[in-house]
Short mmCIF file of C-alpha atoms and ligand atoms in Angstrom, two decimals:
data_model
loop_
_atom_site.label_atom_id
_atom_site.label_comp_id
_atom_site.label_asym_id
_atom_site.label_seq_id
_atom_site.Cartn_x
_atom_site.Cartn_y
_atom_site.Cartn_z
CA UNK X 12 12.50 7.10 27.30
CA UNK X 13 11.47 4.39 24.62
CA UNK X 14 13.47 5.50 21.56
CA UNK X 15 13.61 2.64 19.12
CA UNK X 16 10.62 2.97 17.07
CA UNK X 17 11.94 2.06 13.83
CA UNK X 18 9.85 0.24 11.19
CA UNK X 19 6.54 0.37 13.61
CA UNK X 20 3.10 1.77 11.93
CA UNK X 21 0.74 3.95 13.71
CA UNK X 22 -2.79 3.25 13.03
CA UNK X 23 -4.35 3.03 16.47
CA UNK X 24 -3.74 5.65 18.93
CA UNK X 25 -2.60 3.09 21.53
CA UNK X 26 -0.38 1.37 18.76
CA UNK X 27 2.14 3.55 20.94
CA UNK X 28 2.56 2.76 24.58
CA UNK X 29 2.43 6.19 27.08
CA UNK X 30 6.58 6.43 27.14
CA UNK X 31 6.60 5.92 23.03
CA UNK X 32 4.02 8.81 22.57
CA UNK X 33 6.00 10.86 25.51
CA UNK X 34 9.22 10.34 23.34
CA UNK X 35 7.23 11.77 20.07
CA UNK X 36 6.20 14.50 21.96
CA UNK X 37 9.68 14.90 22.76
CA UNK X 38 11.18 14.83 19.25
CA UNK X 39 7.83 16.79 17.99
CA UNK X 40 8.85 19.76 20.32
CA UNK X 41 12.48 19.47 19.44
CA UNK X 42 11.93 19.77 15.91
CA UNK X 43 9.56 23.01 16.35
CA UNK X 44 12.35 24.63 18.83
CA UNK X 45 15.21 23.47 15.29
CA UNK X 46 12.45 25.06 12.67
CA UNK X 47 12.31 28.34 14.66
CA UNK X 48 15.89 29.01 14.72
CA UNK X 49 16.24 27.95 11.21
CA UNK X 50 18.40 24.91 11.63
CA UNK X 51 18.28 21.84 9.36
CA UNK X 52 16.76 18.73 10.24
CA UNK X 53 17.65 16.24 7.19
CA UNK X 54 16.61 13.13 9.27
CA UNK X 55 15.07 11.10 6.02
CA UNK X 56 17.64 12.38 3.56
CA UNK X 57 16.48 10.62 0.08
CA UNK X 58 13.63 8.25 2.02
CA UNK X 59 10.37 8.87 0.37
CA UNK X 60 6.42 8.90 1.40
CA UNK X 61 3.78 7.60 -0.39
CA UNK X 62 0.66 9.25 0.38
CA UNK X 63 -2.40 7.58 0.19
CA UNK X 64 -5.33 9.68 0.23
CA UNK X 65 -9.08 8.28 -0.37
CA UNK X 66 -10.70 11.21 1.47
CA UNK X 67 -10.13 14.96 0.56
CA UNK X 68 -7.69 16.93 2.76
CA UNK X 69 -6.24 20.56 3.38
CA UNK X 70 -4.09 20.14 6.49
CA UNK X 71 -3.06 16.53 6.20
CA UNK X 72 -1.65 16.32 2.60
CA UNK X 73 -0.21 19.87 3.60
CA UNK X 74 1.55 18.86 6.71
CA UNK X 75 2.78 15.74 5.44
CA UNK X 76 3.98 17.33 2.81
CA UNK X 77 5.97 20.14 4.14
CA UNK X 78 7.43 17.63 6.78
CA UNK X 79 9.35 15.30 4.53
CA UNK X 80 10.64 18.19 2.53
CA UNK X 81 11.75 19.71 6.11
CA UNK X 82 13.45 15.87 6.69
CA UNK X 83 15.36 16.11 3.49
CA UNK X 84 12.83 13.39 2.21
CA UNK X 85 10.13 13.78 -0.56
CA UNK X 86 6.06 13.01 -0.09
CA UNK X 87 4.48 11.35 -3.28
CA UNK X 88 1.28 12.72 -3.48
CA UNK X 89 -1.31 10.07 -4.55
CA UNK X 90 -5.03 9.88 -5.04
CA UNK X 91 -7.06 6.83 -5.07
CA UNK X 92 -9.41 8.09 -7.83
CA UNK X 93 -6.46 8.29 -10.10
CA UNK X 94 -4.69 4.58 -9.29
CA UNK X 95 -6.04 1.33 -10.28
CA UNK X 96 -7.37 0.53 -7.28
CA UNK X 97 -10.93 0.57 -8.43
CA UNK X 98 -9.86 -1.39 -11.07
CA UNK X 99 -8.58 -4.12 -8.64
CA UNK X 100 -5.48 -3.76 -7.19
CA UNK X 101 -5.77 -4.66 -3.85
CA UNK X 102 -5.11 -3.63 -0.14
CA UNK X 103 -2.27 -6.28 -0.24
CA UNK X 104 -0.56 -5.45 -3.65
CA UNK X 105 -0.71 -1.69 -2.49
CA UNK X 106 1.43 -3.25 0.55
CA UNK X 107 3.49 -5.33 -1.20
CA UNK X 108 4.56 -2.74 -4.31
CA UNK X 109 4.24 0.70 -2.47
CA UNK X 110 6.40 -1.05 0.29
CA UNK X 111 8.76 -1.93 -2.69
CA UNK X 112 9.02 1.61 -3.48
CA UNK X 113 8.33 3.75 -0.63
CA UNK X 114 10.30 4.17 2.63
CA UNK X 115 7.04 4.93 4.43
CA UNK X 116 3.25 4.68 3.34
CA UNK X 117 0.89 7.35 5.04
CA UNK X 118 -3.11 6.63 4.30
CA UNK X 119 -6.36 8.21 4.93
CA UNK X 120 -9.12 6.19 4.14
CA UNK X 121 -12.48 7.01 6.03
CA UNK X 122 -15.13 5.40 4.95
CA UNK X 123 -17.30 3.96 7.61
CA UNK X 124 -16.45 0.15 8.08
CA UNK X 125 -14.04 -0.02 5.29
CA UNK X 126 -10.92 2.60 6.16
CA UNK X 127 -9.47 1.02 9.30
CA UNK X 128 -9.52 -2.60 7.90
CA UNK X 129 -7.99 -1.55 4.53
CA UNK X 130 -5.34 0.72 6.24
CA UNK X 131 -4.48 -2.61 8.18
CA UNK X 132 -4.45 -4.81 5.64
CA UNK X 133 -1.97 -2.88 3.76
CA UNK X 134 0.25 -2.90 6.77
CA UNK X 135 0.25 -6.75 6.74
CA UNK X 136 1.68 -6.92 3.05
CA UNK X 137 3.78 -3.75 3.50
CA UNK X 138 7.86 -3.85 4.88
CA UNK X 139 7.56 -0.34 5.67
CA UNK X 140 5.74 1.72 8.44
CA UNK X 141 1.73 2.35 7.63
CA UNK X 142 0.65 5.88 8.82
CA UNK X 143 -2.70 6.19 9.61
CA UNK X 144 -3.73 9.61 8.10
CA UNK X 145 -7.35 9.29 9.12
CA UNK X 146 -9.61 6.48 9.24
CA UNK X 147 -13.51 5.68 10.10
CA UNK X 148 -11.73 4.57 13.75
CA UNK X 149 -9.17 6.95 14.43
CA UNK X 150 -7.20 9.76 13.13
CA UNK X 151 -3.97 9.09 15.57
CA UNK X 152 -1.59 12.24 14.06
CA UNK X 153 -4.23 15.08 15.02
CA UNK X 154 -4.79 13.57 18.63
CA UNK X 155 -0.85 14.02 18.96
CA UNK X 156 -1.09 17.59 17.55
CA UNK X 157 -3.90 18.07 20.68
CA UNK X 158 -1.68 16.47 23.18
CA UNK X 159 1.13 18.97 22.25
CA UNK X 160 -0.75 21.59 22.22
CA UNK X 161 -2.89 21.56 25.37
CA UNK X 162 0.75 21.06 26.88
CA UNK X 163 2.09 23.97 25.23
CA UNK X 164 -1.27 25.86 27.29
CA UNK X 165 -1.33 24.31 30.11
CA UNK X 166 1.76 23.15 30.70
CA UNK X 167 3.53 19.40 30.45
CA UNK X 168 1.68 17.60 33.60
CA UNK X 169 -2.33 17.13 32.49
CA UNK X 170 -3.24 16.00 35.87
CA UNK X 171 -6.70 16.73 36.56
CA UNK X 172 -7.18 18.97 34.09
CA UNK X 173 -10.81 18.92 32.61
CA UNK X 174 -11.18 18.25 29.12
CA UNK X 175 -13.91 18.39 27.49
CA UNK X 176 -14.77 16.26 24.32
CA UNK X 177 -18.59 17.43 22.85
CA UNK X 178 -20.48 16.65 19.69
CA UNK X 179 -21.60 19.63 17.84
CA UNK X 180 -24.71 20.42 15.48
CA UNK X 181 -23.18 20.98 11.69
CA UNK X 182 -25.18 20.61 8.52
CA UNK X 183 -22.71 19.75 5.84
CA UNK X 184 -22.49 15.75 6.03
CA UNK X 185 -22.36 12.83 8.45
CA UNK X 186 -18.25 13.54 9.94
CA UNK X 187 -16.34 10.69 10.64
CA UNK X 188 -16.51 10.11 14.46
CA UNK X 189 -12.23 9.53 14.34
CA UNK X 190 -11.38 12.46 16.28
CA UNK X 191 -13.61 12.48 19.68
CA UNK X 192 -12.65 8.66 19.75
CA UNK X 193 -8.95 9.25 19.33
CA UNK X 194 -9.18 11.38 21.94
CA UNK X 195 -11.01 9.81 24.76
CA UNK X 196 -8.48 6.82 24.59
CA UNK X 197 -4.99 8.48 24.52
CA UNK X 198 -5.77 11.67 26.86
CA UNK X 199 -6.60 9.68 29.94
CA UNK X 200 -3.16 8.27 29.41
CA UNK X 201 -1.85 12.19 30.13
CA UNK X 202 -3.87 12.89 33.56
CA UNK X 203 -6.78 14.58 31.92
CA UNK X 204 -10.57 14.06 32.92
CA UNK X 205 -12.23 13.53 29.83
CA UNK X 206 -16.07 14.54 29.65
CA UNK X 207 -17.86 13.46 26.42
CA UNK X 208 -20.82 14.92 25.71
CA UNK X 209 -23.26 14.39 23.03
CA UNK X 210 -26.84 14.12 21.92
CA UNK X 211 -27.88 10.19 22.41
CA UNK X 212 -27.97 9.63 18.83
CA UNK X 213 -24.25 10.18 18.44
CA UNK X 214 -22.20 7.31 20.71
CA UNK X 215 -18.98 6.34 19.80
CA UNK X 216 -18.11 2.69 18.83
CA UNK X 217 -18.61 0.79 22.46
CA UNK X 218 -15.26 -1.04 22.14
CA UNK X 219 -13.76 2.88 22.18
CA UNK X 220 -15.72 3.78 25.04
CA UNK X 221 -14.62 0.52 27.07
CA UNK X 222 -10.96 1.09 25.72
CA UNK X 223 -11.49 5.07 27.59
CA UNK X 224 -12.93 3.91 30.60
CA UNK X 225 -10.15 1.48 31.03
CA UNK X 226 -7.08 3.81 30.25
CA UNK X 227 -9.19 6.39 32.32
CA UNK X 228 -9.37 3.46 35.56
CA UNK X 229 -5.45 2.36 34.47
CA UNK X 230 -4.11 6.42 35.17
CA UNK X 231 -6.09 6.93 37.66
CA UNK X 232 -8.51 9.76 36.26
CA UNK X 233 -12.18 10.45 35.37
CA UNK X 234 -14.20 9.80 32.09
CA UNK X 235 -17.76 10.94 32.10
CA UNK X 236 -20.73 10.82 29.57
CA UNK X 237 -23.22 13.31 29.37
CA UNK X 238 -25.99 14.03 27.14
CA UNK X 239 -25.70 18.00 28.29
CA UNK X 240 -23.65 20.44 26.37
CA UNK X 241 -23.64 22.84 28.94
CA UNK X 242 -23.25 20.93 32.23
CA UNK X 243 -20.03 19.17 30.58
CA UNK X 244 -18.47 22.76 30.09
CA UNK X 245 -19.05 23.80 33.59
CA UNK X 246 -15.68 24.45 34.67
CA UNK X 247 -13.44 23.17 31.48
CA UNK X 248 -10.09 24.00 31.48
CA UNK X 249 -9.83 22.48 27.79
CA UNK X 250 -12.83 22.57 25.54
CA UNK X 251 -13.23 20.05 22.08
CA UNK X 252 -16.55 20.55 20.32
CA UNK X 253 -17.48 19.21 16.98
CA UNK X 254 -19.64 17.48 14.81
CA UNK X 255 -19.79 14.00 14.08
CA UNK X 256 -22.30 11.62 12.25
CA UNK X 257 -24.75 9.40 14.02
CA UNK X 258 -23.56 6.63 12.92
CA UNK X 259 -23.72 4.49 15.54
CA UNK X 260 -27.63 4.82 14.91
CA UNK X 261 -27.88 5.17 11.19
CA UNK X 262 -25.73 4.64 8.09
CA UNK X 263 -28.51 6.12 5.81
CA UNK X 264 -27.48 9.65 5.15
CA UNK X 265 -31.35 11.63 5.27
CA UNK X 266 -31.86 9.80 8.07
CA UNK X 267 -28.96 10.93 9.93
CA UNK X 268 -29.42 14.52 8.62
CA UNK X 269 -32.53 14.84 9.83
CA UNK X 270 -31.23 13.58 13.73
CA UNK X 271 -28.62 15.89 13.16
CA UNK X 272 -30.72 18.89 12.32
CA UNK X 273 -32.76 18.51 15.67
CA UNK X 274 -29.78 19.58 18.09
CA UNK X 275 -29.15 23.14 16.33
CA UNK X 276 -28.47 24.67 19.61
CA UNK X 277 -25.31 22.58 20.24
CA UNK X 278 -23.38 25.46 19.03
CA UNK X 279 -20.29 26.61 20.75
CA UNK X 280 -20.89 30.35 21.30
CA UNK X 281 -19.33 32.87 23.97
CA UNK X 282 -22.29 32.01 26.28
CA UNK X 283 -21.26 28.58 26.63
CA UNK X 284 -17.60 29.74 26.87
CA UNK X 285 -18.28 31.43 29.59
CA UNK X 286 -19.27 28.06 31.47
CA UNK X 287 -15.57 26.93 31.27
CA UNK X 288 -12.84 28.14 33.26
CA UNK X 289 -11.70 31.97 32.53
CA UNK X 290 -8.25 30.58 30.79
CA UNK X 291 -10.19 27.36 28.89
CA UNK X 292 -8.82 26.92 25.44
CA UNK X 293 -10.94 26.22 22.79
CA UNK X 294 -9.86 23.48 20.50
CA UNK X 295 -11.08 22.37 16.97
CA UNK X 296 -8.86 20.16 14.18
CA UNK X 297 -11.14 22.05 11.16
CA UNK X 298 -12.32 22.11 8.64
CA UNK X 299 -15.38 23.90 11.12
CA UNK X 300 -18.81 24.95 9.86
CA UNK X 301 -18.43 28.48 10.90
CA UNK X 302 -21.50 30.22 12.70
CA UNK X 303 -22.99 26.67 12.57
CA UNK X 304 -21.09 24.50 15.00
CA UNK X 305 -19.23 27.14 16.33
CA UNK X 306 -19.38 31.00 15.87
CA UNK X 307 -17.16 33.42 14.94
CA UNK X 308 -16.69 35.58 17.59
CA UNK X 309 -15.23 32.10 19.64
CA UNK X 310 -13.05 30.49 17.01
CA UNK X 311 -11.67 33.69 16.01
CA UNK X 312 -11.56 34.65 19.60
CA UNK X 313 -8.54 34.84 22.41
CA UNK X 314 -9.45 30.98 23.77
CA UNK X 315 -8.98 29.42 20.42
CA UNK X 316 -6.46 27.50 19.73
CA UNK X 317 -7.03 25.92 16.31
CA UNK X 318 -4.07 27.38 14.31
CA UNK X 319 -1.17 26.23 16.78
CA UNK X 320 -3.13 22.77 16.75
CA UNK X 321 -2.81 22.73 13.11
CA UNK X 322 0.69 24.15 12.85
CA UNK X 323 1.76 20.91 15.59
CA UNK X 324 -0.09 18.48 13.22
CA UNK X 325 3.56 18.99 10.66
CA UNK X 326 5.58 18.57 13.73
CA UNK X 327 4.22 15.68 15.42
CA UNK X 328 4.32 13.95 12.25
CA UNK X 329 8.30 14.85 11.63
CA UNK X 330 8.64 13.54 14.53
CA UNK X 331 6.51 10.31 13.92
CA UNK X 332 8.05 9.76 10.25
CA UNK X 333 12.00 10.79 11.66
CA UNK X 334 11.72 8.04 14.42
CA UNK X 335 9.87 5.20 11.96
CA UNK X 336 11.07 4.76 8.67
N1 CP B 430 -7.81 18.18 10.68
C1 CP B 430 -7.63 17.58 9.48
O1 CP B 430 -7.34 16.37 9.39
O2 CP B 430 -7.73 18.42 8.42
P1 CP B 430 -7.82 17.98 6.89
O3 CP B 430 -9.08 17.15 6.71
O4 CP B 430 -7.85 19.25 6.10
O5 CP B 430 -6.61 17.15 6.55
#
């Protein structure tokens, strides 16, 4: 067990090796046993978070939050719009100053091309850990959430089990791609098959891919792309659908609406469900596009899983924040 993670940032979901992650998983788990029974957990007594947020956020900013308070810490909530950052401070002062003043610095910054490098750059200027609270690369914190909770389903050892990771249609905007890559590089590391599935149009970032197919060939398990929503969920004992921009093939918004709006029928509806395996969860980080990516009747239904997924975001980031700063 790899304890001593003190003063290390997670921006990348393999800034953790397999035994560091295992050990988060093992605090995470701890803590949500101690909040149950009502016990304290006053880890970061006085330490304070800056939040950085960029992007808009519901369960992010909320989990964060509620998780220092629950360390005996405080969260300082902080918007970009209302800083002086467009007025030129930059990525390094932001490291510099909030590292003066902060115990921790959590950011989400998404913006395609820009997030990751700024998130990093702060890190280089900063003393204290840099939380990556969702970039244009990676949003590390809700892949941990998934881990821990397709373990609490299907029980600690992955091995084999069929996951599948699947674009799906939604008409609101161009979604950062962040989630389907974080997961096809870290759950390889846990046993799972990973199928990712998605219209052409929508790849993810070919240094991702390479990074999945080598974790997948490292543990010793399968990752397979398809281009067929319903072949990948043949037999699924976990299933991930949602919607992501085309970037890859266009940064020009109408452009990559109008791709979008020609693969309507990649909806996840009981039909499809009923491809899977009888006991396949269904898995979503939401916001969702309800009745558009996926209907009610399925996210509401008995495979869904999307509340406990959100409820494990707070405690995988205790545990994160408690072993870090
Ligand atoms: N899943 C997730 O990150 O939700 P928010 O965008 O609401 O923070």
């Amino acid at each position: 067990m790899k304890t001593y993670l003190h003063g290390r940032d997670l921006i990348g979901d393999l800034d953790f090796s397999k035994e560091e992650v295992e050990t988060v998983l093992d605090v995470a788990f701890d803590l949500k046993r101690k909040r149950a029974l009502n016990e304290l957990t006053p880890y970061l007594r006085d330490k304070v978070l800056a939040m950085l947020f960029f992007f808009s956020s519901t369960r992010t900013r909320g989990s964060f939050e509620a998780g220092m308070a629950h360390l005996g810490g405080h969260a300082a909530f902080i918007e970009s719009t209302t800083t002086q950052i467009s007025h030129g401070d930059t990525a390094a002062e932001i490291g510099e100053i909030y590292g003066r003043y902060f115990d921790g610095i959590a950011i989400r910054h998404c913006d395609w091309k820009v997030g990751n490098g700024y998130i990093n750059e702060v890190a280089k200027y900063s003393r204290v850990p840099v939380l990556n609270m969702q970039c244009d690369i990676y949003h590390p914190f809700q892949c941990l959430a998934d881990v821990m909770t397709i373990m609490e389903k299907k029980g600690k050892n992955l091995n084999k089990r069929k996951v599948v990771v699947s674009w799906a249609y939604a008409n609101s905007y161009q979604k950062p791609i962040s989630v389907p890559q974080s997961l096809v590089v870290q759950l390889p590391r846990f046993g799972c098959d990973v199928t990712l599935a998605y219209p052409p149009e929508f790849k993810l970032m070919p240094e991702i891919t390479a990074m999945a197919e080598e974790q997948a060939k490292k543990f010793g398990t399968n990752f397979t792309v398809t281009h067929d929503m319903e072949e990948a969920f043949k037999d699924a004992d976990v299933v991930y659908p949602k919607s992501w921009g085309a970037l890859l093939t266009t940064e020009d918004p109408a452009e990559g609406k109008r791709i979008i709006d020609q693969y309507k029928d990649w909806i996840t509806d009981e039909k499809k469900m009923k491809l899977t395996k009888e006991d396949c969860i269904y898995m979503h980080p939401l916001p969702a596009d309800r009745n558009i990516e996926v209907t009610d009747a399925v996210i509401q239904g008995p495979q869904s899983v999307v509340y406990d997924q959100a409820e494990n975001r707070m405690h995988v980031q205790e545990a994160v924040m408690a072993l870090t700063m």
